[in-house]
Amino acid sequence: MAACKANPRLLGTLTRRPRISSRRPRPASFRCCVAAVAPPAARTYGVTLLSGDGIGPEVVSVAKDVLSLAGSHEGIEFLFKEVPIGGAALDLIGVPLPEETLSVAKESDAVLLGAIGGYKWDNNEKHLKPETGLLQLRAGLGVFANLRPAAVLPQLVDSSTLKKEVAEGVDIMVVRELTGGIYFGKPRGFETNDKGEEVGFNTEVYSVPEIDRIARVAFGIARKRHGKLCSVDKANVLEASMLWRKRVTTLGQEFPDVQLSHMYVDNAAMQLIRDPKQFDTIVTNNIFGDILSDEASMITGSIGMLPSASIGESGPGLFEPIHGSAPDIAGQDKANPLATILSAAMLLRYGLGEENAAKRIENAVMEALNRGFRTGDIFSPGMTLVGCKRMGEEVLKSVDSQKPVAALC
Ligand code: IPM
Ligand code: MG
């Protein structure tokens, strides 16, 4: 029987007791995907795979193999279960987040998601959009803290659209609030105003506990990085931002070792391009985080490189690349799987507390890049152009033959 291991997940180490992994009985249908040659597994984790749409299935399939192999080197066994979400779930079951998908995800130790959405469902009513399924999943898992690292790798500095001297050495962590704000605020909807005109409306709303919990996560992360936290808001206009700034400032007193600054979001968007190296950790609300993390990703050269981790107070975390489903290249073996592979590394680190296996994956990605392999989005002359599967194979080779290389996230 597999031994149980305390799960020192990120938030556990910062704010709450560790969750014990592997103690709950698993549904019999969980399938073991670790190679028969693997050494006896010391720890077992259930991982829900949500491939989703577009390039999702291609990148998740590659990341799953990398996770299995890295785990087998570190005495970890994974029990994977794949369930539908997004457009795939709409086509199969008629809703973007089937009840079974949410309950399987909640039962597992961590969730790895590919991407959702596609042209086919773009004109669906809101409750039948793939994106609605993703928002329901985030809310259902209660994963309020979304960590989006954007680091410029030395191998890819020429892929950035910014000048080399601006991009070189950038290493930012965007901490995005993920289950509140205008994405979820009520009232929302469509109606007719007193002039008889049709209007659409949403509500940007944050409570003190919602602000405090995300701020605490961000301060904790900044403390472990370079000790600098920039809180981004629109406190010159929005009441929700005024409260946000007040609470973040108050909480700052609990973290005297973290240097706190505040910035309006329009200025932050400009500063990210002008001088991105001034940022270490950024904390911001749901919608500003959505926008700024896409912007930050382009500093690194390709959105196809960036992973994310979404963590809650308890229960499994959700790990997904920040890119979308890229329907234009789906099924063509052209997608860059590295963001999903790096999301698997974040799953190990933040979701399961398995630092060694996480580093093994990150180092393998660095090594595959060092050996010159590039997918189309990060290709530069002199490198070897490969597809999604081949990139996965090269990372697998590097997982097997580890050399000490600096970790990524
Ligand atoms: C993201 C995406 C999602 C979001 C969409 C697909 C709902 O843009 O994860 O950044 O807006 O959060
Ligand atoms: Mg986005």
Short mmCIF file of C-alpha atoms and ligand atoms in Angstrom, two decimals, residues 113 116-117 130-132 134-135 138 146 148 176 178 183 286-287 289-291 293-294 303 308 320-324, ligand 1:
data_model
loop_
_atom_site.label_atom_id
_atom_site.label_comp_id
_atom_site.label_asym_id
_atom_site.label_seq_id
_atom_site.Cartn_x
_atom_site.Cartn_y
_atom_site.Cartn_z
CA LEU A 113 -6.40 21.51 -17.30
CA ILE A 116 -11.25 25.45 -23.28
CA GLY A 117 -13.20 27.19 -26.04
CA PRO A 130 -17.07 26.76 -22.54
CA GLU A 131 -15.67 29.75 -20.55
CA THR A 132 -18.64 29.50 -18.17
CA LEU A 134 -14.07 27.11 -16.47
CA LEU A 135 -15.41 29.87 -14.20
CA ARG A 138 -12.69 27.76 -10.37
CA ASN A 146 -4.02 32.41 -9.20
CA ARG A 148 1.07 33.39 -12.96
CA ARG A 176 -4.44 37.29 -9.53
CA LEU A 178 -9.61 34.46 -9.24
CA TYR A 183 -16.30 38.13 -13.09
CA ASN A 286 -9.55 39.24 -11.20
CA ILE A 287 -9.97 41.35 -14.34
CA GLY A 289 -4.90 40.14 -13.41
CA ASP A 290 -6.40 38.59 -16.52
CA ILE A 291 -5.18 41.47 -18.65
CA SER A 293 -0.80 38.46 -17.03
CA ASP A 294 -1.33 38.25 -20.79
CA ILE A 303 2.30 32.85 -24.06
CA SER A 308 -0.32 28.90 -13.77
CA GLU A 320 -3.36 25.22 -16.33
CA PRO A 321 -1.32 26.97 -19.00
CA ILE A 322 -2.37 30.59 -19.36
CA HIS A 323 -2.78 30.27 -23.13
CA GLY A 324 -6.09 29.48 -24.78
C1 IPM B 1 -7.64 33.17 -18.41
C2 IPM B 1 -8.72 33.22 -19.45
C3 IPM B 1 -10.08 33.05 -18.78
C4 IPM B 1 -10.29 34.22 -17.83
C5 IPM B 1 -11.26 32.89 -19.74
C6 IPM B 1 -11.05 31.75 -20.71
C7 IPM B 1 -12.56 32.72 -19.01
O1 IPM B 1 -8.64 34.39 -20.19
O2 IPM B 1 -7.55 32.16 -17.68
O3 IPM B 1 -6.87 34.12 -18.32
O4 IPM B 1 -10.74 35.29 -18.26
O5 IPM B 1 -10.00 34.06 -16.65
#
